Amino acid sequence: MKTSRLSLAALLFVPTVWGAPPAPTAEQIEFFETNIRPALQEHCADCHSATVGKVKGGLDLDTRVGWEKGGETGPAIVPGYPESSLLITAVRRMDKDLAMPPKKELPRRVVEHFITWVKMGAPDPRAGHAASTPAVPTSVRPSFDLAEARKQWAFRPPERTSVPTVKLTLWPQNEVDRFLLAAMEGRGLEPAPLASPEALLRRLTYDLTGLPPTSQEVQAFVEAARIDRPKAMTETVERLLRSPHYGEKWGRHWLDVVRYADSLDARGQGKEGDILDAWRYRDWVVQSFNKDLPYDEFIRQQVAGDILAAREGWDPDKVIATGMYAIGNWGNGDSDKLKVHTDIVDDQIDVTTRAFMGLTLACARCHDHKFDPLSTADYYAMAGFFFSSHILDKFAHPTAGEKIMRIPLLSPQEQRRREALQQRLAVVDAELNQGLMPFDSHEAPVKGAVDVVSLNRKGAPNPSLLVNRSGREARFSTITLPPGAVTVHPGPKSAVTLAWRAPEDLTVNLHATLTDADAHCGDGIEWVARIGERDLSRGTLANGATAKFEATEVSLTKGSLLALTILRGREYTCDTTAVNLRLSSTDGRAWDLSRDFVTSTKTAIDQGWLICEGEGTQLITERAPDSPLVKEQASLRNELAAFDAAMCHGLREGGIPGTKYEGYHDAQIHVRGSYARLAAPQPRGFPALLSHMQPDGIQGSGRLDLARWIASPQHPLTARVMVNRIWQHHFGRGIVATTNNFGKLGTPPSHPELLDWLAHRFMDNGWSIKAMHRLICTSAAYQQTSIPGAEALRLDPDNALFTRQHRIKLTAEELRDTLLVAGGSLDRTIGGISVKDLQIPRRTLYLTAVRSDRSSFRMLFDGADPNTVVEARNDSVVAPQALWLLNHPFAMDQASKLAQRLPLEAKQDPANGITWLYRELFSRTPSVAEINLAAQLIGGDQATPASWEILCHALMCSNEFLFVD
């Protein structure tokens, strides 16, 4: 490695850090194992690995010690300072003498991962020379001691534990309390007092619906709790579980886990290739929670719903459920399509194992798991299920992003009807478009790897149409095609005509440019532009020349054709002619031949462009609008449009067509995660750690076997993981704090016996999530105040023993929804396509989540990151949040609307108005001191509408509005 002056100079100004680096956190280790170790092995190990046997420049990247020591030019990384790290300078290719890898630029995503890693201090769990994976695996299954590994609590089946006895017998409301109280008493602690009825109802209503209670609901609950608190709690829980808003609240929790987004990238939002139908999966999740779909069936439908729909009777909801996989996070813009394929499968394995089982199996993609007894062989055994399934119809061209497959939500009978309609429409279209050339479309590289789309007549090289979509000048043979050029070539005995069909009666202006694209030979061409049989313009084009013509205010009737014909010269073989036609209507619309063909052939056809063999348009049969064929064509298209309106994203059986995995296949081990280095094939199956028995007689992809295994009562993790997630959202933290990781790097359960008891209770109750809510929410532990006693604060500072409730900040969704409720403007409609505008008063669940967007309202207030499987959201309190509430038009508008909602009598009596506001916003009555302070702010009896609005805005910015006790 050769060091640039810039890099060395930067190093001089970096502070020296003495002492051992801090131990990496679990999140940092996961980032390293997921993004950095695979990149080092794939891109760097061939030249900088002592294990492989090459240490160029003295730099060994196999260990932390290796990069700290560095090579001939010193340390490769300065933790925390990417701008001063030679490794970052190298992968950014900022210095041509230092650029690494030397022959191929790293993908941008990989470079960004390296920069992020260095910024976080380059956490590296590797030590000594436990280095890269060997070039070829030494065994199909590593020598894990599985019997010993299964002794860890998470991999043992949940035990049926007995409910402990406790001393404080009057406190427990159910078995949950006895488990918690026994642990508290073992530490000499007592639970916190019960919360007030007002605080409890506010907590419960937010927990189950994500919305605040109304003042009427608060008053009714307070009165009922005064008579019989347990009964009031039970009835209120039932009422809230029946609310359609329950599914919206708890569906959002699940969407966090499965990295839900409505759009992949703001730049391509709403375009073909985006996840246009993701909302159907979101609505399926909401309805599944509202219907209390048993959790084992909830799993089966998401993993294998398409198979269940085919075997158990048609149900479109089951197909929609597999959308969990189609909304995944993988780089679909990569030109290396085989890598895209492996990334898709990796994402599917990751979400399956973390969401349902709390395991990080994806860490075994490139090497055996470094902490849990999960092998690379285990990873590829499961990969076979997903390589044998597909979410893409086919791979896109290397220069294009992938298009997520859209699946018609049709029954088998409807699918047969649709196919028959398509066949008949093809016949009708052919009859209505006699003379249209039956072109084949294909994409072929020419010299210099420039891609040109060619539409050639079947069985003949000419007439033809060529489109240069490369963005660069294309040269081949004697032809030169400018970027974006559309060229036509007449046939040996016929002309070639480009035409545009008017979509309606309209007036257009025409601008045309013709250029001879083959200036090295030939004798020119003739051209003529017509509408019907009327000439607009005609002329000749000399060899190598350019001609332009215009026509203004050209009147066209619906369906009429504007045609440009290129006639062959004497030497027809050199008659390639670049053509561009641009039409603009008086109402501002525009049609551009080059733009539309460069976008896609389908786009050009949809915009009305046609190409036919022959001179003029007489070969295109014109039909009267009321002719039987035209009527039948319209009817067929309308019926097909109705069939195609209901589409979803999801999985289908069989590997991606056109790949080696088309059909059903086991996967080979990818050495170091690289598809280019394949080792032994692994029969489709489950991780050996969790199963003594592998699936027998797999049918199709095997996803149904996988779904049944995950949802089995014998699976040691599935029920535990889900009850822990439910517990987390009611108590602020899980019994296992790391809800996505029950492995070695995860946190052991604070109450293992309770976790096992809950898991069995969950399964015994038919995997009912609502039954688990009833149990938890009616417990005394749930009803505690969030204010700790002195002893509890000293002995249980993190509340690991649940000696009190957690005080929780409103989520991004809850905050915006509560602002809308306060303003009286919340639209409570359930489901439907997401909305982009923050001002639209739909619930925030339906606000478009864009995966690439890092600056939205949702992300400012710690919304779920749609790029990852989220176990718990960030919980920040930062100045930009307060500034948003103080200054954003949305917040100010809701404060104004709240002031307008004040009852007339409340406005006339400041004390009444202030009391009304406190009940609406905080679900309680204000104290005398609070009334007096607020009255001073608004000017007492001299209060004006503006001063009431200021008070409303101030209360909506308060901590009590933002937090739930």
Short mmCIF file of C-alpha atoms in Angstrom, two decimals, residues 43-400:
data_model
loop_
_atom_site.label_atom_id
_atom_site.label_comp_id
_atom_site.label_asym_id
_atom_site.label_seq_id
_atom_site.Cartn_x
_atom_site.Cartn_y
_atom_site.Cartn_z
CA HIS A 43 -13.34 -8.17 -0.97
CA CYS A 44 -10.14 -8.04 1.07
CA ALA A 45 -9.10 -11.53 2.21
CA ASP A 46 -7.51 -12.57 -1.07
CA CYS A 47 -4.71 -10.02 -0.51
CA HIS A 48 -4.79 -9.22 3.23
CA SER A 49 -5.34 -12.47 5.10
CA ALA A 50 -2.76 -14.51 6.95
CA THR A 51 -5.14 -17.47 6.78
CA VAL A 52 -5.25 -17.37 2.99
CA GLY A 53 -1.49 -16.80 2.95
CA LYS A 54 -1.27 -13.34 1.39
CA VAL A 55 -0.48 -10.25 3.45
CA LYS A 56 0.29 -7.59 0.85
CA GLY A 57 1.89 -4.45 2.17
CA GLY A 58 2.17 -6.13 5.56
CA LEU A 59 -1.55 -5.49 6.27
CA ASP A 60 -3.47 -8.40 7.81
CA LEU A 61 -7.22 -7.73 8.08
CA ASP A 62 -8.01 -11.07 9.73
CA THR A 63 -7.93 -9.64 13.24
CA ARG A 64 -8.34 -6.39 15.16
CA VAL A 65 -4.66 -6.56 16.07
CA GLY A 66 -3.87 -6.77 12.36
CA TRP A 67 -5.53 -3.52 11.32
CA GLU A 68 -4.42 -1.72 14.50
CA LYS A 69 -0.82 -2.58 13.69
CA GLY A 70 -1.41 -1.85 10.02
CA GLY A 71 1.02 -2.44 7.20
CA GLU A 72 4.02 -0.65 5.85
CA THR A 73 2.32 2.73 6.24
CA GLY A 74 0.98 2.31 9.77
CA PRO A 75 -2.49 1.68 11.22
CA ALA A 76 -5.21 1.12 8.65
CA ILE A 77 -8.01 2.49 10.84
CA VAL A 78 -8.25 5.32 13.34
CA PRO A 79 -11.40 4.40 15.31
CA GLY A 80 -13.95 7.18 15.23
CA TYR A 81 -12.20 9.09 12.42
CA PRO A 82 -13.07 7.76 8.94
CA GLU A 83 -11.53 10.80 7.21
CA SER A 84 -8.17 9.92 8.80
CA SER A 85 -8.35 6.16 8.23
CA LEU A 86 -6.31 4.78 5.35
CA LEU A 87 -8.79 1.95 4.88
CA ILE A 88 -11.59 4.44 4.19
CA THR A 89 -9.38 6.48 1.86
CA ALA A 90 -8.65 3.24 -0.01
CA VAL A 91 -12.21 1.99 -0.40
CA ARG A 92 -13.40 5.47 -1.35
CA ARG A 93 -10.70 5.45 -4.06
CA MET A 94 -9.76 9.03 -3.15
CA ASP A 95 -6.10 8.38 -4.03
CA LYS A 96 -5.36 6.44 -7.22
CA ASP A 97 -2.21 4.95 -5.66
CA LEU A 98 -4.19 3.74 -2.67
CA ALA A 99 -7.44 2.60 -4.32
CA MET A 100 -8.60 -0.77 -3.02
CA PRO A 101 -9.61 -3.28 -4.22
CA PRO A 102 -7.29 -2.44 -7.10
CA LYS A 103 -9.34 -3.90 -9.95
CA LYS A 104 -12.97 -3.32 -8.97
CA GLU A 105 -14.74 -0.53 -7.13
CA LEU A 106 -16.68 -1.63 -4.05
CA PRO A 107 -20.47 -1.23 -4.11
CA ARG A 108 -21.50 2.08 -2.55
CA ARG A 109 -23.45 0.27 0.16
CA VAL A 110 -20.34 -1.61 1.29
CA VAL A 111 -18.28 1.62 1.43
CA GLU A 112 -21.00 3.25 3.54
CA HIS A 113 -20.96 0.28 5.92
CA PHE A 114 -17.18 0.67 6.40
CA ILE A 115 -17.58 4.40 7.11
CA THR A 116 -20.37 3.75 9.62
CA TRP A 117 -18.28 1.07 11.31
CA VAL A 118 -15.26 3.33 11.71
CA LYS A 119 -17.46 6.18 12.98
CA MET A 120 -18.83 3.96 15.74
CA GLY A 121 -15.24 3.20 16.82
CA ALA A 122 -14.52 0.16 14.61
CA PRO A 123 -15.92 -2.38 17.11
CA ASP A 124 -14.35 -5.74 16.31
CA PRO A 125 -15.09 -8.85 18.38
CA ARG A 126 -12.28 -10.82 16.73
CA ALA A 127 -9.21 -11.63 18.78
CA GLY A 128 -5.86 -13.26 18.10
CA HIS A 129 -5.79 -15.13 14.82
CA ALA A 130 -9.26 -16.69 14.77
CA ALA A 131 -9.49 -15.41 11.27
CA SER A 132 -11.35 -15.91 8.06
CA THR A 133 -13.36 -18.92 7.09
CA PRO A 134 -11.20 -21.51 5.29
CA ALA A 135 -11.44 -21.47 1.53
CA VAL A 136 -13.42 -24.72 1.56
CA PRO A 137 -15.50 -25.96 4.49
CA THR A 138 -13.84 -28.87 6.24
CA SER A 139 -17.16 -30.54 7.06
CA VAL A 140 -20.81 -30.33 6.14
CA ARG A 141 -21.81 -29.88 9.78
CA PRO A 142 -19.35 -28.33 12.26
CA SER A 143 -18.46 -30.18 15.40
CA PHE A 144 -20.80 -28.29 17.73
CA ASP A 145 -21.68 -30.16 20.88
CA LEU A 146 -25.41 -29.93 20.23
CA ALA A 147 -26.35 -31.88 23.36
CA GLU A 148 -24.48 -29.36 25.47
CA ALA A 149 -25.82 -26.41 23.47
CA ARG A 150 -29.41 -27.53 24.02
CA LYS A 151 -28.93 -27.12 27.77
CA GLN A 152 -29.04 -23.34 27.36
CA TRP A 153 -32.42 -22.06 28.61
CA ALA A 154 -33.59 -20.81 25.20
CA PHE A 155 -33.06 -24.13 23.43
CA ARG A 156 -34.79 -26.27 26.04
CA PRO A 157 -38.56 -26.72 25.65
CA PRO A 158 -40.51 -24.42 28.00
CA GLU A 159 -41.14 -26.16 31.31
CA ARG A 160 -44.56 -26.34 32.94
CA THR A 161 -43.71 -24.54 36.13
CA SER A 162 -45.94 -24.24 39.17
CA VAL A 163 -47.12 -20.85 40.36
CA PRO A 164 -45.07 -19.76 43.40
CA THR A 165 -46.53 -18.90 46.77
CA VAL A 166 -46.10 -15.37 48.11
CA LYS A 167 -46.36 -13.57 51.44
CA LEU A 168 -48.30 -10.52 50.27
CA THR A 169 -51.39 -12.54 49.39
CA LEU A 170 -53.82 -9.62 48.98
CA TRP A 171 -51.86 -7.93 46.17
CA PRO A 172 -51.90 -10.48 43.32
CA GLN A 173 -54.79 -10.34 40.86
CA ASN A 174 -53.67 -13.40 38.88
CA GLU A 175 -50.78 -15.83 38.40
CA VAL A 176 -48.57 -13.24 36.68
CA ASP A 177 -48.47 -11.24 39.90
CA ARG A 178 -47.38 -14.23 41.96
CA PHE A 179 -44.36 -14.87 39.76
CA LEU A 180 -43.32 -11.22 39.90
CA LEU A 181 -44.04 -10.81 43.59
CA ALA A 182 -42.02 -13.93 44.48
CA ALA A 183 -38.96 -12.40 42.78
CA MET A 184 -39.53 -9.06 44.53
CA GLU A 185 -39.89 -10.68 47.93
CA GLY A 186 -36.70 -12.62 47.31
CA ARG A 187 -34.91 -9.24 47.12
CA GLY A 188 -36.82 -7.70 50.04
CA LEU A 189 -38.89 -5.45 47.77
CA GLU A 190 -42.55 -4.59 47.45
CA PRO A 191 -44.56 -3.52 44.39
CA ALA A 192 -45.50 0.09 43.81
CA PRO A 193 -49.00 1.30 44.71
CA LEU A 194 -51.80 1.10 42.17
CA ALA A 195 -52.07 3.94 39.68
CA SER A 196 -55.02 6.31 39.83
CA PRO A 197 -58.03 5.31 37.71
CA GLU A 198 -57.42 8.30 35.41
CA ALA A 199 -53.76 7.39 34.80
CA LEU A 200 -54.63 3.72 34.42
CA LEU A 201 -57.30 4.27 31.77
CA ARG A 202 -55.00 6.58 29.79
CA ARG A 203 -52.26 3.94 29.92
CA LEU A 204 -54.61 1.11 28.98
CA THR A 205 -56.26 2.98 26.11
CA TYR A 206 -52.94 3.97 24.57
CA ASP A 207 -51.56 0.44 25.08
CA LEU A 208 -54.45 -1.25 23.27
CA THR A 209 -55.53 1.32 20.68
CA GLY A 210 -52.76 3.92 20.39
CA LEU A 211 -55.29 6.69 21.03
CA PRO A 212 -56.22 8.71 24.13
CA PRO A 213 -59.47 8.07 26.02
CA THR A 214 -62.29 10.57 25.77
CA SER A 215 -63.20 12.59 28.85
CA GLN A 216 -66.53 10.70 28.94
CA GLU A 217 -64.70 7.37 29.00
CA VAL A 218 -62.48 8.59 31.82
CA GLN A 219 -65.45 9.70 33.91
CA ALA A 220 -67.29 6.41 33.36
CA PHE A 221 -64.21 4.35 34.29
CA VAL A 222 -63.51 6.37 37.44
CA GLU A 223 -67.07 5.81 38.63
CA ALA A 224 -66.99 2.09 37.80
CA ALA A 225 -63.57 1.58 39.44
CA ARG A 226 -64.83 3.24 42.61
CA ILE A 227 -67.47 0.47 42.89
CA ASP A 228 -65.51 -2.58 41.60
CA ARG A 229 -62.05 -1.93 40.16
CA PRO A 230 -61.30 -5.50 38.91
CA LYS A 231 -64.64 -5.64 37.11
CA ALA A 232 -64.12 -2.19 35.63
CA MET A 233 -60.68 -3.26 34.34
CA THR A 234 -62.00 -6.48 32.82
CA GLU A 235 -64.87 -4.73 31.04
CA THR A 236 -62.64 -1.95 29.77
CA VAL A 237 -60.06 -4.36 28.42
CA GLU A 238 -62.82 -6.21 26.56
CA ARG A 239 -64.19 -2.95 25.13
CA LEU A 240 -60.78 -1.87 23.88
CA LEU A 241 -59.98 -5.27 22.40
CA ARG A 242 -63.20 -5.05 20.37
CA SER A 243 -62.18 -1.67 18.95
CA PRO A 244 -61.01 -1.75 15.31
CA HIS A 245 -58.22 0.59 16.45
CA TYR A 246 -56.73 -2.27 18.50
CA GLY A 247 -55.54 -3.94 15.29
CA GLU A 248 -54.00 -0.68 14.09
CA LYS A 249 -52.00 -0.29 17.31
CA TRP A 250 -50.78 -3.88 17.61
CA GLY A 251 -50.43 -4.35 13.88
CA ARG A 252 -47.94 -1.46 13.97
CA HIS A 253 -45.89 -3.35 16.58
CA TRP A 254 -45.63 -6.30 14.21
CA LEU A 255 -44.83 -4.08 11.22
CA ASP A 256 -41.81 -2.80 13.18
CA VAL A 257 -40.53 -6.38 13.39
CA VAL A 258 -40.97 -7.18 9.69
CA ARG A 259 -39.27 -3.93 8.43
CA TYR A 260 -42.46 -2.58 6.85
CA ALA A 261 -42.32 0.22 4.28
CA ASP A 262 -44.79 1.61 1.74
CA SER A 263 -42.06 2.64 -0.71
CA LEU A 264 -38.44 1.71 -1.30
CA ASP A 265 -37.11 5.11 -2.33
CA ALA A 266 -38.62 8.58 -2.57
CA ARG A 267 -36.97 9.03 -5.98
CA GLY A 268 -38.89 6.09 -7.43
CA GLN A 269 -41.97 6.33 -5.24
CA GLY A 270 -45.09 5.11 -6.97
CA LYS A 271 -43.24 3.91 -10.06
CA GLU A 272 -43.08 0.45 -11.50
CA GLY A 273 -40.66 -1.60 -9.40
CA ASP A 274 -41.73 0.04 -6.14
CA ILE A 275 -43.72 -1.92 -3.55
CA LEU A 276 -46.98 -0.40 -4.73
CA ASP A 277 -49.18 -2.98 -2.99
CA ALA A 278 -47.42 -3.18 0.38
CA TRP A 279 -50.50 -1.60 1.98
CA ARG A 280 -52.45 -4.81 1.43
CA TYR A 281 -50.04 -6.68 3.71
CA ARG A 282 -50.30 -3.89 6.29
CA ASP A 283 -54.10 -4.13 6.23
CA TRP A 284 -53.91 -7.93 6.50
CA VAL A 285 -51.81 -7.58 9.66
CA VAL A 286 -54.29 -5.10 11.16
CA GLN A 287 -57.25 -7.35 10.43
CA SER A 288 -55.42 -10.43 11.73
CA PHE A 289 -54.97 -8.75 15.10
CA ASN A 290 -58.56 -7.52 15.13
CA LYS A 291 -59.86 -11.03 14.36
CA ASP A 292 -57.46 -12.52 16.92
CA LEU A 293 -56.09 -14.87 14.29
CA PRO A 294 -54.31 -17.59 16.29
CA TYR A 295 -50.60 -16.81 16.31
CA ASP A 296 -49.59 -20.23 14.95
CA GLU A 297 -51.86 -19.62 11.94
CA PHE A 298 -50.51 -16.05 11.72
CA ILE A 299 -47.06 -17.62 11.24
CA ARG A 300 -48.18 -20.27 8.77
CA GLN A 301 -49.92 -17.78 6.50
CA GLN A 302 -46.95 -15.41 6.36
CA VAL A 303 -44.43 -18.16 5.63
CA ALA A 304 -46.55 -20.31 3.30
CA GLY A 305 -49.92 -18.64 2.74
CA ASP A 306 -49.75 -19.10 -1.03
CA ILE A 307 -49.35 -22.86 -0.57
CA LEU A 308 -52.18 -22.98 1.98
CA ALA A 309 -54.46 -21.07 -0.40
CA ALA A 310 -53.80 -23.65 -3.11
CA ARG A 311 -54.33 -26.64 -0.81
CA GLU A 312 -57.06 -25.55 1.60
CA GLY A 313 -59.38 -23.59 -0.67
CA TRP A 314 -58.88 -20.21 -2.26
CA ASP A 315 -58.38 -17.33 0.16
CA PRO A 316 -56.69 -14.18 -1.17
CA ASP A 317 -55.75 -13.09 2.38
CA LYS A 318 -53.37 -16.02 2.65
CA VAL A 319 -51.55 -14.94 -0.49
CA ILE A 320 -51.37 -11.35 0.78
CA ALA A 321 -49.83 -12.61 4.04
CA THR A 322 -46.65 -13.69 2.24
CA GLY A 323 -46.05 -10.01 1.47
CA MET A 324 -43.92 -10.03 4.63
CA TYR A 325 -41.09 -11.30 2.43
CA ALA A 326 -41.70 -9.06 -0.61
CA ILE A 327 -41.31 -5.82 1.38
CA GLY A 328 -37.76 -6.80 2.35
CA ASN A 329 -34.69 -4.63 2.48
CA TRP A 330 -32.11 -5.60 -0.11
CA GLY A 331 -30.20 -3.61 -2.73
CA ASN A 332 -32.36 -4.15 -5.80
CA GLY A 333 -30.32 -1.69 -7.85
CA ASP A 334 -27.20 -3.87 -7.91
CA SER A 335 -26.03 -4.84 -11.39
CA ASP A 336 -24.78 -8.19 -10.05
CA LYS A 337 -28.05 -10.08 -10.22
CA LEU A 338 -26.73 -13.29 -8.68
CA LYS A 339 -25.68 -11.28 -5.65
CA VAL A 340 -29.13 -9.68 -5.55
CA HIS A 341 -30.59 -13.19 -5.48
CA THR A 342 -28.47 -14.21 -2.49
CA ASP A 343 -29.29 -10.92 -0.73
CA ILE A 344 -33.01 -11.56 -1.18
CA VAL A 345 -32.69 -15.00 0.38
CA ASP A 346 -30.53 -13.61 3.20
CA ASP A 347 -33.18 -11.01 4.02
CA GLN A 348 -35.86 -13.72 4.06
CA ILE A 349 -33.84 -15.93 6.40
CA ASP A 350 -33.08 -12.98 8.66
CA VAL A 351 -36.69 -11.85 9.09
CA THR A 352 -37.92 -15.42 9.56
CA THR A 353 -35.45 -16.37 12.26
CA ARG A 354 -35.38 -13.07 14.16
CA ALA A 355 -39.12 -12.31 14.00
CA PHE A 356 -40.43 -15.76 14.89
CA MET A 357 -37.54 -17.42 16.73
CA GLY A 358 -35.38 -14.67 18.18
CA LEU A 359 -32.26 -16.05 16.45
CA THR A 360 -29.65 -14.34 14.27
CA LEU A 361 -29.10 -17.16 11.78
CA ALA A 362 -28.23 -14.66 9.05
CA CYS A 363 -24.86 -14.22 10.78
CA ALA A 364 -23.98 -17.68 9.44
CA ARG A 365 -24.16 -16.66 5.78
CA CYS A 366 -20.39 -16.36 5.38
CA HIS A 367 -19.11 -18.40 8.33
CA ASP A 368 -20.33 -20.43 11.25
CA HIS A 369 -22.06 -18.25 13.84
CA LYS A 370 -19.41 -16.84 16.17
CA PHE A 371 -21.51 -17.06 19.31
CA ASP A 372 -24.44 -19.44 18.87
CA PRO A 373 -24.20 -23.09 17.75
CA LEU A 374 -25.56 -22.30 14.27
CA SER A 375 -23.51 -23.35 11.28
CA THR A 376 -23.15 -22.18 7.72
CA ALA A 377 -24.64 -25.53 6.78
CA ASP A 378 -27.71 -24.67 8.87
CA TYR A 379 -28.01 -21.37 7.01
CA TYR A 380 -27.92 -22.95 3.55
CA ALA A 381 -30.23 -25.78 4.59
CA MET A 382 -32.84 -23.09 5.31
CA ALA A 383 -31.80 -21.05 2.26
CA GLY A 384 -33.06 -23.88 0.07
CA PHE A 385 -36.64 -23.07 1.09
CA PHE A 386 -36.29 -19.52 -0.23
CA PHE A 387 -34.11 -20.24 -3.26
CA SER A 388 -37.02 -22.51 -4.24
CA SER A 389 -39.47 -19.60 -3.97
CA HIS A 390 -39.57 -16.29 -5.76
CA ILE A 391 -40.76 -12.69 -5.41
CA LEU A 392 -39.52 -11.57 -8.85
CA ASP A 393 -40.95 -12.62 -12.22
CA LYS A 394 -37.40 -12.47 -13.57
CA PHE A 395 -34.21 -10.51 -13.13
CA ALA A 396 -34.04 -7.07 -14.68
CA HIS A 397 -31.36 -5.95 -17.11
CA PRO A 398 -28.04 -5.31 -15.28
CA THR A 399 -28.49 -1.54 -15.63
CA ALA A 400 -31.99 -1.61 -14.10
#
